[in-house]
Amino acid sequence: MDGFGGQGGAGQPGLSLSEILQQSRKLTNQLGRDSDLPSIQLGIDQIESQSRKLASKSVRNGHPAADARAHYLLAGGGIDAVQLTNAIEQTNIANTFEPLQPVYDTDIEGFNRHEHEQVILSMIEESRRQTFDEFESKLGECLHQDWQSQKKRIVEELGEHQPDEGEASALLRRSVAPSQSAAPGIAEDAPNASLLHGRIVRYDAVIARLNRARVEHEPLPLVHAFMDTVESMVQDAGRKRGLLEAWTVLKYMVLKAGKEREYAAAYVDLDAFRSAPGVALRQKWVGGARAYLEAQFTEYMEQVIAAAPLKAQRGGVPTVQATVAAFLRAQLRTPQNTWVAGVAAEMDTVTDTPLWAHLFYLVRTGHTSDALKCAHANEAALQRVDPAFLAYFKAWLDAPERQLPRGMRDHLMAEYVTRFRSVALDAQDPYHYALYRLMGRFDVAKKFPPPLVSSTENWLWLQLCMTCESGADADAQDPTLRTLTLRDLAQKLEKYGEAHFDPKGTRPLHYFQLLLLVGEFEKAIAFLYARSAYQVDVMHFAIALTYYGLLRVPPAADASQFDTLSVVRGVACIDFAKMLQRYTRLFASSSPRDAIAYMSLLCLNADAPAPVGAEQVQRCHELVRSLILDAPSSSFVELLGSVRADGTPVPGLIEQHLELLHLGDKREFVRKIVQSAAEQCEREQRTTDAILLYNHIGEHDTVVAVLNSELGATLMEPVGLSEFQTNVGAGSPATLSAVSSVVTLARSILASYEQQFQYQGAAGAVCHTLLGLKKAVSLYNDNQLLPALQALEALHLLPLDAESRKDVVSITRKAEEFKTYDENITKNFSDVVLMAMTLLYKLHQELKNSITRSGSGALYEYRAQARALMMWAGMLRFRMSNETYSQLTRLDVYIH
């Protein structure tokens, strides 16, 4: 047994079993003598058994013969099997998932640590898998929602969008005459449609007044005009009230502006809006919004007093102070006829109402002079409780934009901190506290006491009083002194969202008004435009804002493909052109005058900074061209005008709006509108429309060229012979638009040009030739063979007449002439030659098979014509296919 040993390593002597046993015992010395773990003792037989089990798990050698064949096969494919086998045998993946440091069987802490790491890794993998699955699910859901939204917009772009029940039918069937009470075709039992039609007609009247004012360069109080229109509409009382309130908001925001584009320079130009002109404009907005909320609260006070006259006790003289006092008694008196807690510490000596509340509501209703009088009347009481208040109050009311000087504001802040910071909010007089915060614009991030923010309008008025556009304290280190800008207020409003201010979703105009009050005109328009019931009304809000220069439009490169709202350089913009296009599309065909009136409003934006101004004018021209392209041919006279019999021009609807469309004169109108529309019709192969449009602008050669192109394209399509037999004269555009056949249209136009203008252009000769060929094709199709052949001979295109086929030189000359013919003739070369040869064959066979067999001279003539035609065709063989030439050859053989 001592001789049995193994190599422990290179150059190492063999170890006996006893030595191995001693070394194995040393492995467990680290456990200590006091270890509770029992020692494992294995006998020699047990060790031998375990060794044999390990040996049986080792890789056994394969079948030598099979391995050899496999090696040869793989070697033929360029694979070294031996090398791959060695690489596989040397690869050990047993420890891939084992810990980097060995964990002994008795190392409980190491084992737990390893298991903990494995659990963490498993959890990470499971979380990753779940995240991936959730991502895919959410992505699919978002894609589906996005597709539904995009599909809706695409349908809308295709003209199938119905903004409201009955709206599409009302717009499509609307009457041109505004005096009618309902659109023709709308049933009497369709109140929604008839009411909608009434709204649209009344709005149209305002737009007509607006365009007349623009032409005469006179200002128009547009907001007031729209308010009168809404007032005259017969509709739901709640809807009318909401619309009137929204128009009233806009009236206060535009500050009685009446001049066209009055604010465009300060608002539309972003650089100007971020500088002094923009600051001044935003300050005006803040003042206008406050004034609206103050006037609205005054009405609310009257309603409260009227609802509780006994409790209010206003008295016989309804002065401002008496009204405020009556409101306070109605609001702040308890059922026990006492004042609510915390407001009656100081009383007004005149009205015997809480002083601070009285002052606050005088300011809340905009009566600042009365508030100052009230403060002076209570000067003694104020000196006792707040000696500095009267001076601060007077300076605040007298200061421009109600902004105290910096030094006075610092003193006021010290007073504010001393008086209110150390006292709980519920223990203070909320009106006294609010006046201090408003005067100094302190703590803009803090909430006001609940009694002051009982409604959205009260909250917004307080926030507007806290705004400051000068930016003097925008970067103040003390948060108490930081100010609130109108943009900050708008972001706060948008953060709350519509759901906060209208949780039931029953007052869409309410959130619209709030957005207007903070100067977010574009977002207000986009918000209301998404409500289908108000799309007609919001269109006119957008028109009013555009008229005053308070609506930004995006450059064409940044405009959204479907949405009306876009964000450019961090600023919201409305695609006004898209809104107008969608609005006018539904009634453009039935009322083109109104459609043009609306389209011309796009040119209000012509003064916008480049490139927007020029793009808006171009979009306007595109809409007008679309109006022409979408209109039936019979409407061209109404749109483009005509000429009377005595030569007097009659301008059309478009020409009547040249100034509003920013078209300098008729020449520019022709070039940018009519000619462009004609070229598009020609590209779209709308031949009749293209001809009528080119004819309108007097491009006679182009008209005949378009006719030639159409005749050449349809040359081998036969028409009724009656179209060549009717007499045609000089036709007007109105009569030409009713012509459906290109043959009759060509004959009428040629006759008209030759009679009126003595037209003798080269294109006219080509047109006559094409008409002759067309007649020959029709005669051939009608089986009138001899007249068809005679018609071909009369054209002198083919060597069929005696002069053209008298010798080889004449035939060669005729072939050379054919190469110079117009393309519309030469492209039909193969068909014309084959038809001529077929005619000769049929006539020859008919005469040859006749009973009398008379007319041998005619048989000879047909053969001579066929021979000349074949010789002529051979000279032009490269212009026809081999199949056509084979057919000609076969027919020629039959004739001979």
mmCIF file of C-alpha atoms in Angstrom, residues 152 156 159-172 196 199-200 239 528-538 579 582-586:
data_model
loop_
_atom_site.group_PDB
_atom_site.id
_atom_site.type_symbol
_atom_site.label_atom_id
_atom_site.label_comp_id
_atom_site.label_asym_id
_atom_site.label_seq_id
_atom_site.Cartn_x
_atom_site.Cartn_y
_atom_site.Cartn_z
ATOM 1 C CA LYS A 152 -59.847 60.827 -36.254
ATOM 2 C CA GLU A 156 -61.364 65.220 -40.344
ATOM 3 C CA GLY A 159 -63.703 66.304 -44.903
ATOM 4 C CA GLU A 160 -65.799 63.734 -43.080
ATOM 5 C CA HIS A 161 -65.605 65.398 -39.684
ATOM 6 C CA GLN A 162 -68.939 66.490 -38.247
ATOM 7 C CA PRO A 163 -68.333 69.123 -35.575
ATOM 8 C CA ASP A 164 -71.785 68.799 -34.044
ATOM 9 C CA GLU A 165 -75.094 67.095 -34.609
ATOM 10 C CA GLY A 166 -76.656 68.640 -37.663
ATOM 11 C CA GLU A 167 -73.712 70.982 -38.190
ATOM 12 C CA ALA A 168 -72.313 69.352 -41.304
ATOM 13 C CA SER A 169 -75.690 69.184 -42.990
ATOM 14 C CA ALA A 170 -76.396 72.765 -42.036
ATOM 15 C CA LEU A 171 -73.109 73.966 -43.436
ATOM 16 C CA LEU A 172 -73.356 71.906 -46.576
ATOM 17 C CA LEU A 196 -76.624 76.490 -36.213
ATOM 18 C CA ARG A 199 -75.548 81.457 -35.931
ATOM 19 C CA ILE A 200 -73.430 81.075 -39.035
ATOM 20 C CA ARG A 239 -74.756 78.787 -23.678
ATOM 21 C CA LEU A 528 -62.320 75.350 -27.024
ATOM 22 C CA TYR A 529 -61.690 74.184 -30.594
ATOM 23 C CA ALA A 530 -61.450 70.633 -29.264
ATOM 24 C CA ARG A 531 -65.110 70.968 -28.144
ATOM 25 C CA SER A 532 -67.124 70.263 -31.256
ATOM 26 C CA ALA A 533 -70.191 72.131 -29.998
ATOM 27 C CA TYR A 534 -68.237 75.404 -29.954
ATOM 28 C CA GLN A 535 -66.169 75.160 -33.135
ATOM 29 C CA VAL A 536 -68.227 77.790 -34.960
ATOM 30 C CA ASP A 537 -67.933 80.216 -32.038
ATOM 31 C CA VAL A 538 -64.233 79.630 -31.378
ATOM 32 C CA MET A 579 -58.894 76.468 -38.805
ATOM 33 C CA ARG A 582 -61.739 73.437 -42.061
ATOM 34 C CA TYR A 583 -64.426 76.009 -41.365
ATOM 35 C CA THR A 584 -64.916 77.180 -44.952
ATOM 36 C CA ARG A 585 -64.566 73.764 -46.549
ATOM 37 C CA LEU A 586 -68.089 72.701 -45.647
#
